[in-house]
mmCIF file of C-alpha atoms and ligand atoms in Angstrom:
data_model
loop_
_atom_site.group_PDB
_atom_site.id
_atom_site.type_symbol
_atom_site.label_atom_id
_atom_site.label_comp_id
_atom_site.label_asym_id
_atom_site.label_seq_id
_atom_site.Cartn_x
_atom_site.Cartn_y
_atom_site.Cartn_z
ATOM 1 C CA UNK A 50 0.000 0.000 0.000
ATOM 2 C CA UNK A 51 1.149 3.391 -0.901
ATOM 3 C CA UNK A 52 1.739 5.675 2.751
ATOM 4 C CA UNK A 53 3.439 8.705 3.634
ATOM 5 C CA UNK A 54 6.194 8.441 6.243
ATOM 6 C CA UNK A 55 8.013 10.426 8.819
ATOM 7 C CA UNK A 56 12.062 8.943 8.465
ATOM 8 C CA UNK A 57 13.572 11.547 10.997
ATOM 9 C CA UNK A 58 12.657 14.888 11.808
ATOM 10 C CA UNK A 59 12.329 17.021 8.784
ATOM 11 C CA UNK A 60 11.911 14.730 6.438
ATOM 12 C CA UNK A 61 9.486 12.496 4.847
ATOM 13 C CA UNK A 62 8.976 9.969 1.830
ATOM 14 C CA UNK A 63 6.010 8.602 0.281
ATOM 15 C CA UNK A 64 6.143 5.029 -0.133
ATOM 16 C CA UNK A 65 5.451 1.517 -0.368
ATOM 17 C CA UNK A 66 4.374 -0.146 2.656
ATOM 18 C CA UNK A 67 3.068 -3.657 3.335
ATOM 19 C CA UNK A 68 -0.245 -3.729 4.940
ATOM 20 C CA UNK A 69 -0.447 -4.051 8.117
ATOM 21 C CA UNK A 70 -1.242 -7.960 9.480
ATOM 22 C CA UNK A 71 -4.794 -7.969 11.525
ATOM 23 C CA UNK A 72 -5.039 -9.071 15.599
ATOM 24 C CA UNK A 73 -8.318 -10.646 17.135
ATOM 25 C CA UNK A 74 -9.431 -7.136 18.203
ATOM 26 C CA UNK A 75 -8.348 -4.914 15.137
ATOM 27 C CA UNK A 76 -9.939 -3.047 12.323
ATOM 28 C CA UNK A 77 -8.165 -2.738 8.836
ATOM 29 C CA UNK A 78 -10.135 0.599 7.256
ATOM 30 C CA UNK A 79 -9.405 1.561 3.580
ATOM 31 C CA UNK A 80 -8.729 5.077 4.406
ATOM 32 C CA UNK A 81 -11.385 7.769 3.046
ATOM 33 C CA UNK A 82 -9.554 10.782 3.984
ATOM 34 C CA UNK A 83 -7.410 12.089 6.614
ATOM 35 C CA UNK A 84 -6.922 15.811 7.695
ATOM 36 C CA UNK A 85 -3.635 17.268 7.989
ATOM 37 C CA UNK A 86 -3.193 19.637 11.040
ATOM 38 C CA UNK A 87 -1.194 21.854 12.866
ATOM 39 C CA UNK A 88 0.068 18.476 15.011
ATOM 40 C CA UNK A 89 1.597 16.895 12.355
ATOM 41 C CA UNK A 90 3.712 19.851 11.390
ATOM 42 C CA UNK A 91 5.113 20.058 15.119
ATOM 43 C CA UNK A 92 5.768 15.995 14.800
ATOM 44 C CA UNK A 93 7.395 16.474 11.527
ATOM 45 C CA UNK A 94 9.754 18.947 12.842
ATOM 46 C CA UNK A 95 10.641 16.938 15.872
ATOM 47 C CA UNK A 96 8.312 19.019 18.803
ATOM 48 C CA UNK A 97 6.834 15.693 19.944
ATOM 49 C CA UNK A 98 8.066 12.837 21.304
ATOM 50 C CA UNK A 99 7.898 10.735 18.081
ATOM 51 C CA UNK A 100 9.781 7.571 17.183
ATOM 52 C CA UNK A 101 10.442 7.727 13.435
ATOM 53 C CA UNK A 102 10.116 6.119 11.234
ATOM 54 C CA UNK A 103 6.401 6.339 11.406
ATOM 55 C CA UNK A 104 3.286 6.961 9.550
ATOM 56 C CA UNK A 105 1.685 9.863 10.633
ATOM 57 C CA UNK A 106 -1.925 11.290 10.288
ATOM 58 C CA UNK A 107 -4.568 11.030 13.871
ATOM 59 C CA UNK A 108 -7.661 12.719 11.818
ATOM 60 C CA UNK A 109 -9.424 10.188 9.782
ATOM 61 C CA UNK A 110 -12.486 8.181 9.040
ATOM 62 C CA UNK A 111 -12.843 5.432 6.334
ATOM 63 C CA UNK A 112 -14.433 1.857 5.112
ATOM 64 C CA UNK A 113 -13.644 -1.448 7.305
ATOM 65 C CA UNK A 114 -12.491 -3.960 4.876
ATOM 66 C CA UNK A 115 -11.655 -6.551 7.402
ATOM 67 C CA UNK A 116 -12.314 -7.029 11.287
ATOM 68 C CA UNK A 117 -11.203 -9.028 13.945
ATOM 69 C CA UNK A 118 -12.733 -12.086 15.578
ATOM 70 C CA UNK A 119 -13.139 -9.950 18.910
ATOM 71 C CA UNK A 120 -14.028 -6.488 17.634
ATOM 72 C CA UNK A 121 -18.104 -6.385 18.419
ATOM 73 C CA UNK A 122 -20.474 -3.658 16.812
ATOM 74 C CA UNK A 123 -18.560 -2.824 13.879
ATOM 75 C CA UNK A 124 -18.416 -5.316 10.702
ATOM 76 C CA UNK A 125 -17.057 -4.937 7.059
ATOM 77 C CA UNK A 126 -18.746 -2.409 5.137
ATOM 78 C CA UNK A 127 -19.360 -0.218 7.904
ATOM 79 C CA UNK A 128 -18.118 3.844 7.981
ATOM 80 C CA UNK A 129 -16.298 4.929 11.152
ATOM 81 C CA UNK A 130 -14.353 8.144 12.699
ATOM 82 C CA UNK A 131 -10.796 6.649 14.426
ATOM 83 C CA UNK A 132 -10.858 8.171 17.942
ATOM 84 C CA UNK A 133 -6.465 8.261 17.771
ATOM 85 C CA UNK A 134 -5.670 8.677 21.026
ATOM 86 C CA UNK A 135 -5.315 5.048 23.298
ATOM 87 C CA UNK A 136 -5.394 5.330 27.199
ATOM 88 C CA UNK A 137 -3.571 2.495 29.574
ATOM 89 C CA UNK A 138 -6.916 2.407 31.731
ATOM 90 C CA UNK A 139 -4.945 1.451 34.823
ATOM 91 C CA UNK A 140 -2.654 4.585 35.574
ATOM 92 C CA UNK A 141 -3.466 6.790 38.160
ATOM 93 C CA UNK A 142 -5.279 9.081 35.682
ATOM 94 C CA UNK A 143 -7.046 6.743 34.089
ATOM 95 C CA UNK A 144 -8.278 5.193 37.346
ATOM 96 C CA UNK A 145 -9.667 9.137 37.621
ATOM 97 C CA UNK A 146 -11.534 9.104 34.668
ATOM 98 C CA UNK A 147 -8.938 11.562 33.263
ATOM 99 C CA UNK A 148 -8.029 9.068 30.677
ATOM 100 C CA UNK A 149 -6.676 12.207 28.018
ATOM 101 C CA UNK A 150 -4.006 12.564 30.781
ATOM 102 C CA UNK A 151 -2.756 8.828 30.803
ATOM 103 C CA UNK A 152 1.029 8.301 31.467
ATOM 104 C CA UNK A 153 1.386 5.555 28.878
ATOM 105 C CA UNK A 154 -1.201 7.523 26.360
ATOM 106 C CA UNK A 155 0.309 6.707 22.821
ATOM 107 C CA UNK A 156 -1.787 7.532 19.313
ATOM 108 C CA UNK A 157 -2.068 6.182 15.954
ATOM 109 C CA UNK A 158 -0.160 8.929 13.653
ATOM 110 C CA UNK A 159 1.986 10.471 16.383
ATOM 111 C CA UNK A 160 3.312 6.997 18.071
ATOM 112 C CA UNK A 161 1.753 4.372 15.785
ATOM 113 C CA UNK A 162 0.356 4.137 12.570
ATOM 114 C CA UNK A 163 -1.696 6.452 11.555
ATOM 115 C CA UNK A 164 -3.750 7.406 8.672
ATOM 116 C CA UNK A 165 -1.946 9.023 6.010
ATOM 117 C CA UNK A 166 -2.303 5.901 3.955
ATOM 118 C CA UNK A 167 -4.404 3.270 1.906
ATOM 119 C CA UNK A 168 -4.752 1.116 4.734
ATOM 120 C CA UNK A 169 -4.594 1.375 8.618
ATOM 121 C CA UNK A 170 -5.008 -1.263 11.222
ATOM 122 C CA UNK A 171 -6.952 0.711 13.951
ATOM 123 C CA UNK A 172 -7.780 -1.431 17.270
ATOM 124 C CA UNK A 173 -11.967 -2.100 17.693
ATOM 125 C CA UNK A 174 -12.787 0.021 20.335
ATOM 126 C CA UNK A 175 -11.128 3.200 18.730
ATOM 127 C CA UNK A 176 -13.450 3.419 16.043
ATOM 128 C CA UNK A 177 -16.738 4.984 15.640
ATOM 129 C CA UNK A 178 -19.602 3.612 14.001
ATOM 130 C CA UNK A 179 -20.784 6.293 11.153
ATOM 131 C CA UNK A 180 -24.710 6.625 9.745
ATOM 132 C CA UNK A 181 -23.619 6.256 5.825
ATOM 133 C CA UNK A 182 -25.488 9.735 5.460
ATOM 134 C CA UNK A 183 -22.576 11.716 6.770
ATOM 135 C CA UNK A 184 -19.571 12.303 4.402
ATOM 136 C CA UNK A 185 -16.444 10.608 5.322
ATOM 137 C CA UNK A 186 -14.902 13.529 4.222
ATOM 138 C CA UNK A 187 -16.875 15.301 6.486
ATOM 139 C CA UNK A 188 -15.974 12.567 9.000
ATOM 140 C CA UNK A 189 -12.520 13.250 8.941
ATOM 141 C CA UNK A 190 -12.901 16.204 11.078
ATOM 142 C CA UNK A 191 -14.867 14.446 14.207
ATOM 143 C CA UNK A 192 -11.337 14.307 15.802
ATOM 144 C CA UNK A 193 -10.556 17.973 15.657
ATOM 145 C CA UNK A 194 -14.361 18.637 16.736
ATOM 146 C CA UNK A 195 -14.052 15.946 19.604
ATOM 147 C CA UNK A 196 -10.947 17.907 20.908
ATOM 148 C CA UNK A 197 -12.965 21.331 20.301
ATOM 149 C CA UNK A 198 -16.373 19.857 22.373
ATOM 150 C CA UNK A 199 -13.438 19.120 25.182
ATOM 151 C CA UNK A 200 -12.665 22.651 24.566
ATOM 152 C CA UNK A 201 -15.989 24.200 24.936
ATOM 153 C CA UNK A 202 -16.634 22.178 28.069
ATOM 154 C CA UNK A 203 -13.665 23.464 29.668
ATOM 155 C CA UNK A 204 -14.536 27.116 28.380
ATOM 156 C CA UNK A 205 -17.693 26.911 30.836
ATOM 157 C CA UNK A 206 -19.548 29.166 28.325
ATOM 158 C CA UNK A 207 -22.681 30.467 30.353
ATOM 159 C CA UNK A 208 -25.759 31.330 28.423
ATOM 160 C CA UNK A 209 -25.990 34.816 27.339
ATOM 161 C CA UNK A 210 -21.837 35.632 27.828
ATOM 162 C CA UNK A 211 -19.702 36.911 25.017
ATOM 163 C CA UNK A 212 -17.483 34.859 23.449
ATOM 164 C CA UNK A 213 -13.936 36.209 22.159
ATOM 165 C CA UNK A 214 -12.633 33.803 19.333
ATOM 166 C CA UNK A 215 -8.879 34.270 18.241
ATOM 167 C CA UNK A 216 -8.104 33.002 14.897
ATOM 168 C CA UNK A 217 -10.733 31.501 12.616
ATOM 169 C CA UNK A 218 -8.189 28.581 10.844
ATOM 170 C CA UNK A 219 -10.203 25.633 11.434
ATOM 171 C CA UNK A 220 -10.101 25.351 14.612
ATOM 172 C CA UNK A 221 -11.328 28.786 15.199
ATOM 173 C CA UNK A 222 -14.197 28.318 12.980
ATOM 174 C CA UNK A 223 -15.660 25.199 14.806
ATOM 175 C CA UNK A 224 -15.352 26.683 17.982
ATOM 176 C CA UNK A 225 -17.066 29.964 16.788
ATOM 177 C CA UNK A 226 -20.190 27.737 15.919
ATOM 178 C CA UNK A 227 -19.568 25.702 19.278
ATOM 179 C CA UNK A 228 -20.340 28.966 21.764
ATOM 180 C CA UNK A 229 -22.943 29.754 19.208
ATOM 181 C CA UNK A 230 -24.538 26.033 20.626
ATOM 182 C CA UNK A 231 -23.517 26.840 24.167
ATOM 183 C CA UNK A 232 -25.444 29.795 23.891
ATOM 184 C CA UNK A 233 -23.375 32.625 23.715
ATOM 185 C CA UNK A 234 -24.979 36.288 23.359
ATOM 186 C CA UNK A 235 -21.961 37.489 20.784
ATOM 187 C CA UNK A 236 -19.760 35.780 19.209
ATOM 188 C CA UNK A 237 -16.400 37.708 18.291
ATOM 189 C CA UNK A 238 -13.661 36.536 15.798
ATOM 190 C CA UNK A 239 -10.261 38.248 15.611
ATOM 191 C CA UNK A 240 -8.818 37.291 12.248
ATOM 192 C CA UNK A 241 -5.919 39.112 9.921
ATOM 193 C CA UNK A 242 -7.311 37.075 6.604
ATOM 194 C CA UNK A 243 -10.587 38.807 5.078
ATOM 195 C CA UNK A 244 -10.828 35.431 3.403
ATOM 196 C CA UNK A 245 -11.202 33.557 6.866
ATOM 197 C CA UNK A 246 -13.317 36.455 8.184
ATOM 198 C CA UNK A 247 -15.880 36.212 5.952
ATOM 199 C CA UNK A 248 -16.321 32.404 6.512
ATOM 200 C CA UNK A 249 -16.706 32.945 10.505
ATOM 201 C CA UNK A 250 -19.478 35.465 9.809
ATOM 202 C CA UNK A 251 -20.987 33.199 7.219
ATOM 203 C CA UNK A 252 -20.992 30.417 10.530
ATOM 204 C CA UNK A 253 -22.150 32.591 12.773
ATOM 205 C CA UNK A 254 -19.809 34.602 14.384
ATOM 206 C CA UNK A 255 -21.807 38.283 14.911
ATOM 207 C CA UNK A 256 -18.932 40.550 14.949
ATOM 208 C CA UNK A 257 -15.574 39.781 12.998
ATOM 209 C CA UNK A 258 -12.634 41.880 13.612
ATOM 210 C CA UNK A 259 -9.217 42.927 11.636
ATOM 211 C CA UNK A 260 -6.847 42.655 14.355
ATOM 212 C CA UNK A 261 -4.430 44.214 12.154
ATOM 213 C CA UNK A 262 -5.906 47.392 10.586
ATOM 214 C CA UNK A 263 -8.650 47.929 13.120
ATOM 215 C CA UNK A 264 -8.626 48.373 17.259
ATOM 216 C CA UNK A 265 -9.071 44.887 18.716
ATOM 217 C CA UNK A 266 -9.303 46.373 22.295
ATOM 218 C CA UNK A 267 -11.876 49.135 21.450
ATOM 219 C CA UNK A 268 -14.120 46.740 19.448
ATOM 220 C CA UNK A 269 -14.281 44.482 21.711
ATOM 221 C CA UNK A 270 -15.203 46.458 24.934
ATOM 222 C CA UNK A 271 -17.878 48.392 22.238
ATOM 223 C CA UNK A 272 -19.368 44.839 21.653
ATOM 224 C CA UNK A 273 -19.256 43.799 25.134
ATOM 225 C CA UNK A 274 -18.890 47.234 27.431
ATOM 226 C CA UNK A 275 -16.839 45.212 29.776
ATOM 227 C CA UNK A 276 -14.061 42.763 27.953
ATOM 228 C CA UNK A 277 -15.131 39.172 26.249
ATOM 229 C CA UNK A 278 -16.672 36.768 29.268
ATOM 230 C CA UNK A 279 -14.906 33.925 27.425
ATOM 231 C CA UNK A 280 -11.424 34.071 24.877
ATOM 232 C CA UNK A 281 -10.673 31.308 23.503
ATOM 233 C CA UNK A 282 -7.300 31.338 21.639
ATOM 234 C CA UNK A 283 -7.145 29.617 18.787
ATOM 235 C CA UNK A 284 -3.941 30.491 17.192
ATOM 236 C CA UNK A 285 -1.213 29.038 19.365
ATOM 237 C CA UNK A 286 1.256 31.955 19.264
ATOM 238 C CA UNK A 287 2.574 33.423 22.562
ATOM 239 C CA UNK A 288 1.562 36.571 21.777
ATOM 240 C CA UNK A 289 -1.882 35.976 20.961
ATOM 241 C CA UNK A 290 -2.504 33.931 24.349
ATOM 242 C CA UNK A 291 -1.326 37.384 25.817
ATOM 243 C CA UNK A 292 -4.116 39.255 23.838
ATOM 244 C CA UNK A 293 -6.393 36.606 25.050
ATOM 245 C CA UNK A 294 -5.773 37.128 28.352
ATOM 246 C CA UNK A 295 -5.769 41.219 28.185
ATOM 247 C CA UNK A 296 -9.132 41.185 26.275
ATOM 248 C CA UNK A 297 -10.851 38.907 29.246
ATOM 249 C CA UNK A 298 -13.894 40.868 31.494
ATOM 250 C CA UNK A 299 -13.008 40.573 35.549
ATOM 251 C CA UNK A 300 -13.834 37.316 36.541
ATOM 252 C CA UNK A 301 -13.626 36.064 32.745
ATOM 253 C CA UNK A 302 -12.255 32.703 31.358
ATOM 254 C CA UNK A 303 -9.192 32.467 29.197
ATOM 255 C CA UNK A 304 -9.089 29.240 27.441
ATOM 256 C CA UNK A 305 -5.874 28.524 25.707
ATOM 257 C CA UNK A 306 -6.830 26.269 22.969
ATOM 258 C CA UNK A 307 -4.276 26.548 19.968
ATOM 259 C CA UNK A 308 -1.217 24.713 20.242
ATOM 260 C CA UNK A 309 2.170 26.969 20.300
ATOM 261 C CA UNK A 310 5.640 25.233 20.078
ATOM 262 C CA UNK A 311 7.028 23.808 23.219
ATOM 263 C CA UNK A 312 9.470 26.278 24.121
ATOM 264 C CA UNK A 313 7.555 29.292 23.578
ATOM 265 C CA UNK A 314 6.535 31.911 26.670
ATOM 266 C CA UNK A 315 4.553 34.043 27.584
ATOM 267 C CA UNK A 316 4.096 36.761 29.741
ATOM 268 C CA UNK A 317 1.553 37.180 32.557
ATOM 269 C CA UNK A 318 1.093 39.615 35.522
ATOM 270 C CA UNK A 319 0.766 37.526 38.173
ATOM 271 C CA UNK A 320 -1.392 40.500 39.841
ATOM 272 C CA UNK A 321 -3.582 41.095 36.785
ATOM 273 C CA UNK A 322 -4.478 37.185 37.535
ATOM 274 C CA UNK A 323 -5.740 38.250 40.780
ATOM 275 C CA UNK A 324 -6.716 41.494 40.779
ATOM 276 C CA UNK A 325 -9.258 40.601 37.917
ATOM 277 C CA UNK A 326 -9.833 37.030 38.982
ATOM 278 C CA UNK A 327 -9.082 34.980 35.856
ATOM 279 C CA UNK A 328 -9.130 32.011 35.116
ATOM 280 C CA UNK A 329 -6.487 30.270 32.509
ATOM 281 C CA UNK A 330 -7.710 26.865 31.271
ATOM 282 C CA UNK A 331 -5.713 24.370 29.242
ATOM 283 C CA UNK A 332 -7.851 21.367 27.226
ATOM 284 C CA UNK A 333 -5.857 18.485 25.966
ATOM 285 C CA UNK A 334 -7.153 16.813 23.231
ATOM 286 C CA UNK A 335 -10.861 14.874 23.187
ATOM 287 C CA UNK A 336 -11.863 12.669 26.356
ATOM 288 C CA UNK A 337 -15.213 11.243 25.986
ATOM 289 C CA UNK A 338 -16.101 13.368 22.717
ATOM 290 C CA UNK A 339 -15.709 11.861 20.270
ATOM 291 C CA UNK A 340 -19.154 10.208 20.100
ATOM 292 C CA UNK A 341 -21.098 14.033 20.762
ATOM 293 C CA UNK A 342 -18.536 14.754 17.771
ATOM 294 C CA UNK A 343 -20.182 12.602 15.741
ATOM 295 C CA UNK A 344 -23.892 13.348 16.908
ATOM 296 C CA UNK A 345 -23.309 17.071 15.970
ATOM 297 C CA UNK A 346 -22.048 16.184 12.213
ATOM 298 C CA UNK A 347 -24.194 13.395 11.572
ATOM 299 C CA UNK A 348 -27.353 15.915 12.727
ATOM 300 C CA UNK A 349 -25.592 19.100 10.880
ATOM 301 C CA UNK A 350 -25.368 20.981 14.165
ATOM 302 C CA UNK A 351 -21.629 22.029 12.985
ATOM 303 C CA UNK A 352 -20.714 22.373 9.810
ATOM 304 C CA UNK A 353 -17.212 21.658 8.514
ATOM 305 C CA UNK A 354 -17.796 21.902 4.457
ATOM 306 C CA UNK A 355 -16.867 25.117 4.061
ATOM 307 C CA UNK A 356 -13.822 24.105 6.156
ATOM 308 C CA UNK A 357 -12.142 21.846 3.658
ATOM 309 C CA UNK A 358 -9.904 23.986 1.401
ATOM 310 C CA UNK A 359 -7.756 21.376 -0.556
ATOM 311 C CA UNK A 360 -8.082 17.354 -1.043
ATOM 312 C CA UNK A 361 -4.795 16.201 -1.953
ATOM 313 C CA UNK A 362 -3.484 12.737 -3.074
ATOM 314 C CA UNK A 363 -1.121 11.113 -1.178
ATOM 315 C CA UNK A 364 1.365 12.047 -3.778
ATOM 316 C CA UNK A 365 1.077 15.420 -3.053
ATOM 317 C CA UNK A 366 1.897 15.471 0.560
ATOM 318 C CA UNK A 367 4.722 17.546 0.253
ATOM 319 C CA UNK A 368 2.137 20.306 -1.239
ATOM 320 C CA UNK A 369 0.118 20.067 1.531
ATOM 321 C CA UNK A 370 2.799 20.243 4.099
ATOM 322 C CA UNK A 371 3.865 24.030 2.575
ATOM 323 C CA UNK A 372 0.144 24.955 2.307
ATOM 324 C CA UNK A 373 -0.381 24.294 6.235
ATOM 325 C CA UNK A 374 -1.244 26.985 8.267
ATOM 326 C CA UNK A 375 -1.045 29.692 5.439
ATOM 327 C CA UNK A 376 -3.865 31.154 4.843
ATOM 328 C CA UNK A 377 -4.976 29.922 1.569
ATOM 329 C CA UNK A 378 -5.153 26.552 3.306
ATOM 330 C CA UNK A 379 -8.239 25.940 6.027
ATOM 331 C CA UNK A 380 -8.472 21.753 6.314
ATOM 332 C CA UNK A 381 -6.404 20.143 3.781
ATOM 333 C CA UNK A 382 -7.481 16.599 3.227
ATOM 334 C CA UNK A 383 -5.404 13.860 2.094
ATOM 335 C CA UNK A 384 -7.228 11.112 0.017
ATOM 336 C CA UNK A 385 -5.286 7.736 -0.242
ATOM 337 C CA UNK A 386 -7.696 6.514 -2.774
ATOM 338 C CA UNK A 387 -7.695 9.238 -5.265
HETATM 339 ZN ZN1 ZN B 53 -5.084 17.155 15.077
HETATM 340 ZN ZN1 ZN B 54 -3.479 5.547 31.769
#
């Protein structure tokens, strides 16, 4: 089967790999589409712990060609979302419930196989049954929602706050229609590309803002009077977690969302934290999501369509690497099969 892999950091080949043999309890899917995302550039470049060589890809659905003896619910023929991420279930988080913070938590295209190829073997109970009425290509993007609905729970949106969004990549753009859902009074994007503008206020968002050429600050406390109840950062640049944090009411909630490189800082005022009583919340990926993912596609609740800005072949992975995160490119979807 034809796969892209990750050989060291920095570099990858596409290739020909054999496909993978099938255990009691897997799932071989012919892979429909995978997205490519702002994860997979950090593993490429080495920001992860990563053992090369390895296929990557973590946001995919597809077709189950073959499945194991053990694997119950899910047969050949059936459509299903791969949930990547695989918890111990014994470790002291785990044990919590907290299984998105397992010690031993490995995932199929950062530590295993993932799906930027025709094939992948994905264990049973990672998969989620799909109703054949949603796209897979739509499907594809139930793992960045999942992490997004873990997002938006940890955001504590009340009904009636306003909502700050920062950034409207894709990410952005699903969580502007998620605090639409939770029930937000106003939802506000900050955005530098007109292009990506434009699409937030075509999903909802009420105000959109040119963080470059206009006055973030003074927009935002004329939509709100008092700062944004709620910023979530969607960007993952030190600099914009600080403007998240300044554009916050008293006794708002800063989620920080977007993912920046390792190393990068920021800086806080310790006082600011308590004179204004903030609160800075981290979400890690998607714990018990992924299934409300799926219920908000499958009953068009979110919308990712107008998310999808390129479907590339295999082949062309090298394209799609240099069109990440630029803002021609929203979701770029590889398609093995094409
Ligand atoms: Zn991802
Ligand atoms: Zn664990």
């Amino acid at each position: 089967m034809k796969a892209v892999v990750f050989t060291e950091p920095g570099k990858f080949i596409v290739t020909d790999r054999p496909v993978p043999q099938m255990g009691p309890g897997d799932l071989l899917l012919k892979v429909d589409s995978c997205g490519v995302c702002g994860t997979d550039i950090h593993i490429f470049h080495g920001e992860h712990f990563v053992e090369f060589p390895v296929i990557p890809g973590h946001e995919y659905s597809g077709v189950v060609v073959e499945a194991g003896s053990e694997v119950k619910y899910i047969t050949i023929g059936d459509h299903v979302a791969v949930d990547p991420n695989i918890v111990c279930g014994v470790c002291h988080f785990c044990r919590r419930g907290q299984i998105h913070l397992c010690e031993k938590l490995t995932a199929l295209g950062v530590n295993m196989d993932g799906g930027f190829a025709e094939y992948s073997l994905v264990p049973g109970k990672q998969a989620y049954l799909l109703p054949k009425s949603l796209p897979l290509e739509h499907a594809a993007l139930v793992e960045p929602l999942a992490c997004c609905v873990h997002g938006i729970d940890q955001a504590e949106i009340g009904v009636g706050d306003d909502v700050l969004v920062i950034g409207a990549g894709p990410i952005g753009l699903i969580m502007t229609q998620l605090a639409r859902l939770a029930g937000a009074r106003r939802v506000i994007v900050s955005e530098p590309s007109e292009t990506r503008r434009e699409l937030a206020a075509e999903l909802g968002a009420d105000i959109v803002i040119d963080p470059i050429n206009q006055d973030l600050r003074g927009e935002v406390l004329k939509a709100t009077e008092v700062g944004a109840g709620v910023v979530i950062e969607c960007v993952g640049k030190a600099s914009t977690a600080e403007q998240a944090i300044g554009l916050a009411k008293r006794g708002g909630m800063i989620l920080l969302f977007g993912v920046t490189s390792p190393g990068e800082e920021s800086r806080i005022k310790p006082y600011d934290v308590f004179f204004r009583e903030l609160t800075i919340r981290g979400s890690f990926i998607n714990p018990f999501t992924h299934a409300r993912a799926v219920n908000l596609l499958a009953e068009g609740k979110v919308n990712v369509e107008p998310l999808i800005s390129h479907r590339l072949r295999l082949e062309d992975f090298g394209k799609a690497l240099a069109l990440a995160g630029t803002p021609a490119a929203a979701k770029i979807l590889i398609k093995p099969g094409d």
